[in-house]
Amino acid sequence: MKLQLLGTADVRQVPVYGCDCRACRRARREPAAVRRPCSALLAVAGERYLIDGGLSDLCERFPPGTLQGILLTHYHMDHVQGLFHLRWGKAEPLPVYGPDDPDGCADLYKHPGMLSFQPPLEPFQPLQLGAVELVPLPLAHSKPTFGYLFRAAGSSAAYLTDTKGLPPETERFLQQQSPDLLVIDCSSPPGVANRNHNNLDEVLAIRRAVNPHRLVLTHLSHKMDLWLLDNPLPAGVVAGHDGMCLEL
Amino acid sequence: MKLQLLGTADVRQVPVYGCDCRACRRARREPAAVRRPCSALLAVAGERYLIDGGLSDLCERFPPGTLQGILLTHYHMDHVQGLFHLRWGKAEPLPVYGPDDPDGCADLYKHPGMLSFQPPLEPFQPLQLGAVELVPLPLAHSKPTFGYLFRAAGSSAAYLTDTKGLPPETERFLQQQSPDLLVIDCSSPPGVANRNHNNLDEVLAIRRAVNPHRLVLTHLSHKMDLWLLDNPLPAGVVAGHDGMCLEL
């Protein structure tokens, strides 16, 4: 099982348009420091599933036949934006899985094109996709949102974004799993409150509760990047970056 | 007055994802044949106005301070998509003008960020923006849509997309103007019906009615491009392309 982080930004991305902070200036100089919309690619036994569709170049990255499905965490624009173009393609229907959100985003449900929206996933009800089993985990966000636990070949990875803290039942479920890898929303530096996203304090509280083997931060804001320029992360915590490959 | 066509595609763009027609294959080989979301840049006396925001790279194309405003023809996703990222920038508020559409698109009105949505424009009520006067012209589309007549320094240009035919009052208005330049939605080849967009027959009927000095087609589908590979356009009709500069 391989999880590649395709994008690791919060909604504003890095660099933020017009921002002159050190983190945004660095991202304009160094392509490796750019953060694009939060998304990932799960590869297991020759199959590939896209987790969230916020990247604007999905059509170039994934020619027809290279994806077996799309998993959505939720229907905020920065997580689905790339689907608005992809949907008009000439290709086999592509299954899309996600939470029960009657609103969806704009006219995606009304005009799905080649996207084949599947019945909403049920919290904690496992779904087998090829060689991977996924478990949808309710998160605490401003729109119905699922994180996912992936299990394959004796390994497990939890991908939890977007969220502020964890609902108690999701935290209890993950405590029982102790996943090998936890990839989690860490939008803000410690001490900085954010209504719908974790800061680093909240991430560390979740780590204490869930006890994953490895912990990787995603959904980072330019303010989190600015903080990282001057501060080390606690031992065992790694900041994700666009393109990062996590092997299990 | 200069009008640059930034994008000249219909909603599917060219190449269409997964399409193997000659026009799409050519666009994959030749960057000059790629068509991106239909949009344009109006430049008059040192000021620049973006017409529609469907391009995904607005933040890179237009650093803060390089645009004086945004004109929207309507709120379909392929005409506003790039605004969802731009809005979170750190910059002076950017005025956005457009038709009266209470729905807008997704949460653009609710979370405008640095976009400053102005009161809806009124049909046929001129608005002075710097050195250019614009007149909003109702079009015939599936959502409230304005074309625009631009007047500056004794020249006039009409930009009419998206539309199928013209409402009678808009046609009458343009008959009286005989604009120097008409840029118009021509999504489909002659004889091909399209519920919400012109085909070439409908464009030629509009030309007969309006009698512009120059006529440039935009909002072209891959099927229109395919037709153009084998068929000449009537005299005086030019197919637009991305990046095309029209001087008046």
PDB file of C-alpha atoms in Angstrom, chain A residues 11-13 15-19 36 56 59-60 62-64 77 81-82 84-91 105-106 114 222, chain B residues 11-13 15-19 36 56 59-60 62-64 77 81-82 84-91 105-106 114 222:
ATOM      1  CA  VAL A  11      -7.823  26.360   1.172  1.00  0.00           C
ATOM      2  CA  ARG A  12      -5.557  29.369   0.539  1.00  0.00           C
ATOM      3  CA  GLN A  13      -2.686  27.241  -0.830  1.00  0.00           C
ATOM      4  CA  PRO A  15       1.970  30.771  -1.759  1.00  0.00           C
ATOM      5  CA  VAL A  16      -1.128  32.745  -0.832  1.00  0.00           C
ATOM      6  CA  TYR A  17      -2.025  35.141  -3.643  1.00  0.00           C
ATOM      7  CA  GLY A  18      -0.446  38.497  -2.831  1.00  0.00           C
ATOM      8  CA  CYS A  19       1.162  37.391   0.435  1.00  0.00           C
ATOM      9  CA  ARG A  36      -1.573  22.749  -3.738  1.00  0.00           C
ATOM     10  CA  SER A  56      -6.796  21.697 -11.371  1.00  0.00           C
ATOM     11  CA  CYS A  59      -6.966  15.505 -16.631  1.00  0.00           C
ATOM     12  CA  GLU A  60      -3.240  15.749 -17.377  1.00  0.00           C
ATOM     13  CA  PHE A  62      -4.574  10.874 -14.744  1.00  0.00           C
ATOM     14  CA  PRO A  63      -5.340   9.785 -18.311  1.00  0.00           C
ATOM     15  CA  PRO A  64      -8.417   7.555 -18.678  1.00  0.00           C
ATOM     16  CA  MET A  77     -14.579  23.523  -3.443  1.00  0.00           C
ATOM     17  CA  GLN A  81     -12.709  21.678  -7.958  1.00  0.00           C
ATOM     18  CA  GLY A  82     -10.783  19.583 -10.493  1.00  0.00           C
ATOM     19  CA  PHE A  84     -15.749  20.115 -12.808  1.00  0.00           C
ATOM     20  CA  HIS A  85     -13.555  19.745 -15.883  1.00  0.00           C
ATOM     21  CA  LEU A  86     -12.823  16.014 -15.641  1.00  0.00           C
ATOM     22  CA  ARG A  87     -16.533  15.178 -15.604  1.00  0.00           C
ATOM     23  CA  TRP A  88     -16.972  16.174 -19.267  1.00  0.00           C
ATOM     24  CA  GLY A  89     -14.429  13.634 -20.457  1.00  0.00           C
ATOM     25  CA  LYS A  90     -15.002  10.789 -22.897  1.00  0.00           C
ATOM     26  CA  ALA A  91     -14.135   7.769 -20.787  1.00  0.00           C
ATOM     27  CA  CYS A 105     -20.962  21.243  -4.622  1.00  0.00           C
ATOM     28  CA  ALA A 106     -22.554  23.502  -7.247  1.00  0.00           C
ATOM     29  CA  MET A 114     -18.520  10.612 -16.592  1.00  0.00           C
ATOM     30  CA  HIS A 222       1.204  29.458   5.004  1.00  0.00           C
TER      31      HIS A 222
ATOM     32  CA  VAL B  11     -17.119  23.793 -21.156  1.00  0.00           C
ATOM     33  CA  ARG B  12     -15.303  20.597 -22.171  1.00  0.00           C
ATOM     34  CA  GLN B  13     -12.154  22.446 -23.314  1.00  0.00           C
ATOM     35  CA  PRO B  15      -8.487  18.554 -25.794  1.00  0.00           C
ATOM     36  CA  VAL B  16     -11.491  16.862 -24.209  1.00  0.00           C
ATOM     37  CA  TYR B  17     -10.329  14.445 -21.512  1.00  0.00           C
ATOM     38  CA  GLY B  18     -10.044  11.008 -23.075  1.00  0.00           C
ATOM     39  CA  CYS B  19     -11.106  12.085 -26.564  1.00  0.00           C
ATOM     40  CA  ARG B  36      -8.955  26.747 -22.152  1.00  0.00           C
ATOM     41  CA  SER B  56      -7.228  27.968 -13.089  1.00  0.00           C
ATOM     42  CA  CYS B  59      -3.169  33.976  -9.452  1.00  0.00           C
ATOM     43  CA  GLU B  60      -0.025  33.430 -11.506  1.00  0.00           C
ATOM     44  CA  PHE B  62      -2.438  38.468 -12.617  1.00  0.00           C
ATOM     45  CA  PRO B  63      -0.384  39.489  -9.581  1.00  0.00           C
ATOM     46  CA  PRO B  64      -2.120  41.937  -7.226  1.00  0.00           C
ATOM     47  CA  MET B  77     -18.439  26.991 -13.209  1.00  0.00           C
ATOM     48  CA  GLN B  81     -13.783  28.537 -11.371  1.00  0.00           C
ATOM     49  CA  GLY B  82     -10.489  30.399 -10.973  1.00  0.00           C
ATOM     50  CA  PHE B  84     -12.414  30.183  -5.833  1.00  0.00           C
ATOM     51  CA  HIS B  85      -8.671  30.284  -5.196  1.00  0.00           C
ATOM     52  CA  LEU B  86      -8.032  33.947  -5.998  1.00  0.00           C
ATOM     53  CA  ARG B  87     -10.622  35.080  -3.448  1.00  0.00           C
ATOM     54  CA  TRP B  88      -8.437  33.993  -0.500  1.00  0.00           C
ATOM     55  CA  GLY B  89      -5.600  36.288  -1.523  1.00  0.00           C
ATOM     56  CA  LYS B  90      -4.083  39.111   0.530  1.00  0.00           C
ATOM     57  CA  ALA B  91      -4.712  42.113  -1.673  1.00  0.00           C
ATOM     58  CA  CYS B 105     -21.932  29.727  -7.961  1.00  0.00           C
ATOM     59  CA  ALA B 106     -21.404  27.515  -4.902  1.00  0.00           C
ATOM     60  CA  MET B 114     -10.986  39.738  -1.494  1.00  0.00           C
ATOM     61  CA  HIS B 222     -13.652  20.128 -30.104  1.00  0.00           C
TER      62      HIS B 222
END
